[in-house]
């Protein structure tokens, strides 16, 4: 959007303690001479009522009624599992599980995917020359592109670092699944 345009599409923040949501004004809405910068707009935001930190739920979030305790608990579980309503607004935020059972199912499916990735890296034979590296990228791109960019700075990817990455991701998901189950 142009420098002087208004940003009517504002991020929604939720306070799980008060069961309230607020649209956060952006800096450019306050000071027209400023530029939008995502880093400054992602600073923590405190609830104006209880002063707890609020959860950035994204642009497409619609809050449940304050009296709908079950829905608020589910939204909190989604947030704590890393699922929010961030998108550009065109395609929506992606799949959002509708209840705790669907959330558990979704997280278990994601865990299976992470285990598959870790298994790939555990069994991988490191390519030794340029042609093997090219062949590896051609055949295994679905695994190679899923590791963070920091691990992909070189055409070769260290399998031990990739295994550690997927192990950490699996452990994070297992903790979230266990927390939801209790």
CSV table of C-alpha atoms in Angstrom, one decimal:
chain,number,residue,atom,x,y,z
A,1,UNK,CA,0.0,0.0,0.0
A,2,UNK,CA,1.2,3.5,-0.6
A,3,UNK,CA,3.0,5.4,2.1
A,4,UNK,CA,0.1,7.7,2.9
A,5,UNK,CA,-2.6,5.1,2.6
A,6,UNK,CA,-4.4,3.8,5.7
A,7,UNK,CA,-4.1,0.2,6.8
A,8,UNK,CA,-7.7,-0.8,7.6
A,9,UNK,CA,-6.8,-4.5,7.8
A,10,UNK,CA,-5.4,-4.5,11.4
A,11,UNK,CA,-4.0,-7.4,13.5
A,12,UNK,CA,-6.3,-8.8,16.2
A,13,UNK,CA,-5.0,-9.4,19.6
A,14,UNK,CA,-6.6,-11.7,22.2
A,15,UNK,CA,-6.4,-11.6,26.0
A,16,UNK,CA,-7.3,-15.1,27.2
A,17,UNK,CA,-7.6,-13.8,30.8
A,18,UNK,CA,-10.2,-11.2,30.0
A,19,UNK,CA,-11.6,-13.0,27.0
A,20,UNK,CA,-11.5,-9.8,25.0
A,21,UNK,CA,-10.0,-8.9,21.6
A,22,UNK,CA,-8.7,-5.7,20.2
A,23,UNK,CA,-7.6,-4.5,16.8
A,24,UNK,CA,-4.2,-2.9,17.2
A,25,UNK,CA,-3.6,0.4,15.5
A,26,UNK,CA,-0.5,0.5,13.4
A,27,UNK,CA,2.1,3.2,13.8
A,28,UNK,CA,1.3,4.5,10.3
A,29,UNK,CA,-2.3,5.1,11.5
A,30,UNK,CA,-1.0,7.3,14.3
A,31,UNK,CA,1.9,9.1,12.4
A,32,UNK,CA,1.2,9.4,8.7
A,33,UNK,CA,4.9,10.3,8.0
A,34,UNK,CA,6.1,6.9,9.4
A,35,UNK,CA,6.6,3.8,7.4
A,36,UNK,CA,5.1,0.4,8.2
A,37,UNK,CA,7.7,-1.9,9.5
A,38,UNK,CA,6.7,-5.4,10.5
A,39,UNK,CA,9.3,-5.7,13.3
A,40,UNK,CA,8.0,-2.6,15.2
A,41,UNK,CA,4.4,-3.7,14.7
A,42,UNK,CA,5.2,-7.2,16.2
A,43,UNK,CA,6.2,-5.8,19.6
A,44,UNK,CA,4.3,-7.3,22.5
A,45,UNK,CA,1.0,-5.7,23.3
A,46,UNK,CA,-0.5,-5.6,26.8
A,47,UNK,CA,-4.2,-5.9,27.5
A,48,UNK,CA,-5.6,-2.5,28.5
A,49,UNK,CA,-7.7,-4.1,31.2
A,50,UNK,CA,-5.5,-6.7,33.0
A,51,UNK,CA,-2.1,-5.8,31.5
A,52,UNK,CA,-1.3,-9.4,30.6
A,53,UNK,CA,0.5,-9.9,27.3
A,54,UNK,CA,-2.0,-10.4,24.5
A,55,UNK,CA,-1.8,-13.0,21.8
A,56,UNK,CA,-1.3,-11.8,18.2
A,57,UNK,CA,-4.0,-13.9,16.5
A,58,UNK,CA,-3.6,-12.5,13.0
A,59,UNK,CA,-5.7,-10.5,10.6
A,60,UNK,CA,-8.4,-13.0,10.0
A,61,UNK,CA,-9.3,-13.8,13.6
A,62,UNK,CA,-12.9,-13.6,14.8
A,63,UNK,CA,-13.3,-13.9,18.5
A,64,UNK,CA,-16.0,-16.0,20.1
A,65,UNK,CA,-18.5,-14.4,22.5
A,66,UNK,CA,-17.0,-13.7,26.0
A,67,UNK,CA,-19.4,-16.2,27.6
A,68,UNK,CA,-18.3,-19.0,25.3
A,69,UNK,CA,-15.6,-20.5,27.7
A,70,UNK,CA,-15.2,-23.7,25.6
A,71,UNK,CA,-14.4,-21.7,22.4
A,72,UNK,CA,-12.0,-19.4,24.3
A,73,UNK,CA,-10.2,-22.5,25.7
A,74,UNK,CA,-9.9,-23.9,22.2
A,75,UNK,CA,-8.6,-20.6,20.8
A,76,UNK,CA,-5.9,-20.6,23.6
A,77,UNK,CA,-5.0,-24.2,22.8
A,78,UNK,CA,-4.7,-23.3,19.1
A,79,UNK,CA,-2.4,-20.3,19.9
A,80,UNK,CA,-0.2,-22.4,22.3
A,81,UNK,CA,0.1,-25.0,19.5
A,82,UNK,CA,1.3,-22.3,17.1
A,83,UNK,CA,-1.9,-22.0,15.1
A,84,UNK,CA,-3.1,-18.5,14.4
A,85,UNK,CA,-5.1,-16.6,11.8
A,86,UNK,CA,-2.3,-14.9,10.0
A,87,UNK,CA,-2.7,-14.5,6.2
A,88,UNK,CA,-2.9,-11.7,3.6
A,89,UNK,CA,-6.6,-12.1,3.6
A,90,UNK,CA,-6.8,-13.6,0.1
A,91,UNK,CA,-6.4,-17.3,0.9
A,92,UNK,CA,-7.3,-17.3,4.5
A,93,UNK,CA,-5.1,-18.6,7.4
A,94,UNK,CA,-5.2,-22.3,6.3
A,95,UNK,CA,-6.6,-25.2,8.2
A,96,UNK,CA,-7.8,-24.4,11.7
A,97,UNK,CA,-8.9,-27.4,13.7
A,98,UNK,CA,-12.5,-26.8,15.0
A,99,UNK,CA,-12.2,-28.6,18.4
A,100,UNK,CA,-9.7,-30.2,20.7
A,101,UNK,CA,-10.0,-33.7,19.1
A,102,UNK,CA,-9.3,-32.3,15.6
A,103,UNK,CA,-6.4,-30.3,17.0
A,104,UNK,CA,-4.9,-33.4,18.6
A,105,UNK,CA,-5.4,-35.2,15.3
A,106,UNK,CA,-3.7,-32.4,13.4
A,107,UNK,CA,-0.7,-32.3,15.7
A,108,UNK,CA,-0.3,-36.0,15.6
A,109,UNK,CA,-0.3,-35.9,11.8
A,110,UNK,CA,2.3,-33.2,11.8
A,111,UNK,CA,4.4,-35.2,14.2
A,112,UNK,CA,4.2,-38.2,11.8
A,113,UNK,CA,5.5,-35.9,9.1
A,114,UNK,CA,8.4,-34.7,11.3
A,115,UNK,CA,9.3,-38.3,12.1
A,116,UNK,CA,9.3,-39.1,8.4
A,117,UNK,CA,11.7,-36.1,7.9
A,118,UNK,CA,14.0,-37.2,10.7
A,119,UNK,CA,14.0,-40.8,9.3
A,120,UNK,CA,15.1,-39.4,5.9
A,121,UNK,CA,18.0,-37.6,7.5
A,122,UNK,CA,19.0,-40.6,9.7
A,123,UNK,CA,19.2,-42.9,6.6
A,124,UNK,CA,20.6,-40.4,4.2
A,125,UNK,CA,24.0,-41.0,2.6
A,126,UNK,CA,25.8,-37.7,2.2
A,127,UNK,CA,26.5,-36.9,-1.5
A,128,UNK,CA,30.3,-36.7,-2.2
A,129,UNK,CA,30.7,-34.8,-5.4
A,130,UNK,CA,28.9,-32.2,-7.5
A,131,UNK,CA,26.9,-34.7,-9.6
A,132,UNK,CA,25.7,-36.5,-6.5
A,133,UNK,CA,24.7,-33.2,-4.9
A,134,UNK,CA,22.7,-32.3,-7.9
A,135,UNK,CA,21.0,-35.7,-8.0
A,136,UNK,CA,20.3,-35.4,-4.3
A,137,UNK,CA,18.6,-32.0,-4.7
A,138,UNK,CA,16.6,-33.4,-7.7
A,139,UNK,CA,15.4,-36.5,-5.9
A,140,UNK,CA,15.0,-35.3,-2.3
A,141,UNK,CA,14.0,-31.6,-2.7
A,142,UNK,CA,10.8,-32.2,-0.6
A,143,UNK,CA,13.1,-33.0,2.4
A,144,UNK,CA,15.9,-30.7,1.7
A,145,UNK,CA,13.8,-27.5,1.4
A,146,UNK,CA,12.0,-28.3,4.7
A,147,UNK,CA,15.1,-27.6,6.9
A,148,UNK,CA,15.7,-24.0,7.9
A,149,UNK,CA,17.7,-21.7,5.5
A,150,UNK,CA,20.6,-21.6,8.0
A,151,UNK,CA,21.2,-25.3,7.3
A,152,UNK,CA,20.9,-24.8,3.5
A,153,UNK,CA,23.6,-22.1,3.0
A,154,UNK,CA,25.8,-24.6,1.3
A,155,UNK,CA,24.7,-27.1,-1.4
A,156,UNK,CA,25.5,-29.7,1.2
A,157,UNK,CA,23.3,-30.0,4.3
A,158,UNK,CA,24.8,-31.5,7.4
A,159,UNK,CA,22.7,-34.6,8.3
A,160,UNK,CA,23.5,-34.4,12.0
A,161,UNK,CA,22.2,-30.8,12.2
A,162,UNK,CA,19.1,-31.8,10.2
A,163,UNK,CA,18.4,-34.7,12.6
A,164,UNK,CA,18.8,-32.4,15.6
A,165,UNK,CA,16.4,-29.9,14.0
A,166,UNK,CA,13.7,-32.5,13.4
A,167,UNK,CA,14.3,-34.1,16.8
A,168,UNK,CA,13.7,-30.7,18.4
A,169,UNK,CA,10.5,-30.2,16.3
A,170,UNK,CA,9.2,-33.6,17.4
A,171,UNK,CA,9.9,-32.9,21.0
A,172,UNK,CA,8.1,-29.5,20.8
A,173,UNK,CA,5.1,-31.2,19.3
A,174,UNK,CA,5.1,-34.0,21.8
A,175,UNK,CA,5.1,-31.4,24.6
A,176,UNK,CA,2.1,-29.6,23.0
A,177,UNK,CA,0.2,-32.9,22.5
A,178,UNK,CA,0.9,-33.9,26.1
A,179,UNK,CA,-0.2,-30.5,27.4
A,180,UNK,CA,-3.5,-30.8,25.5
A,181,UNK,CA,-4.1,-34.3,26.7
A,182,UNK,CA,-3.9,-33.4,30.3
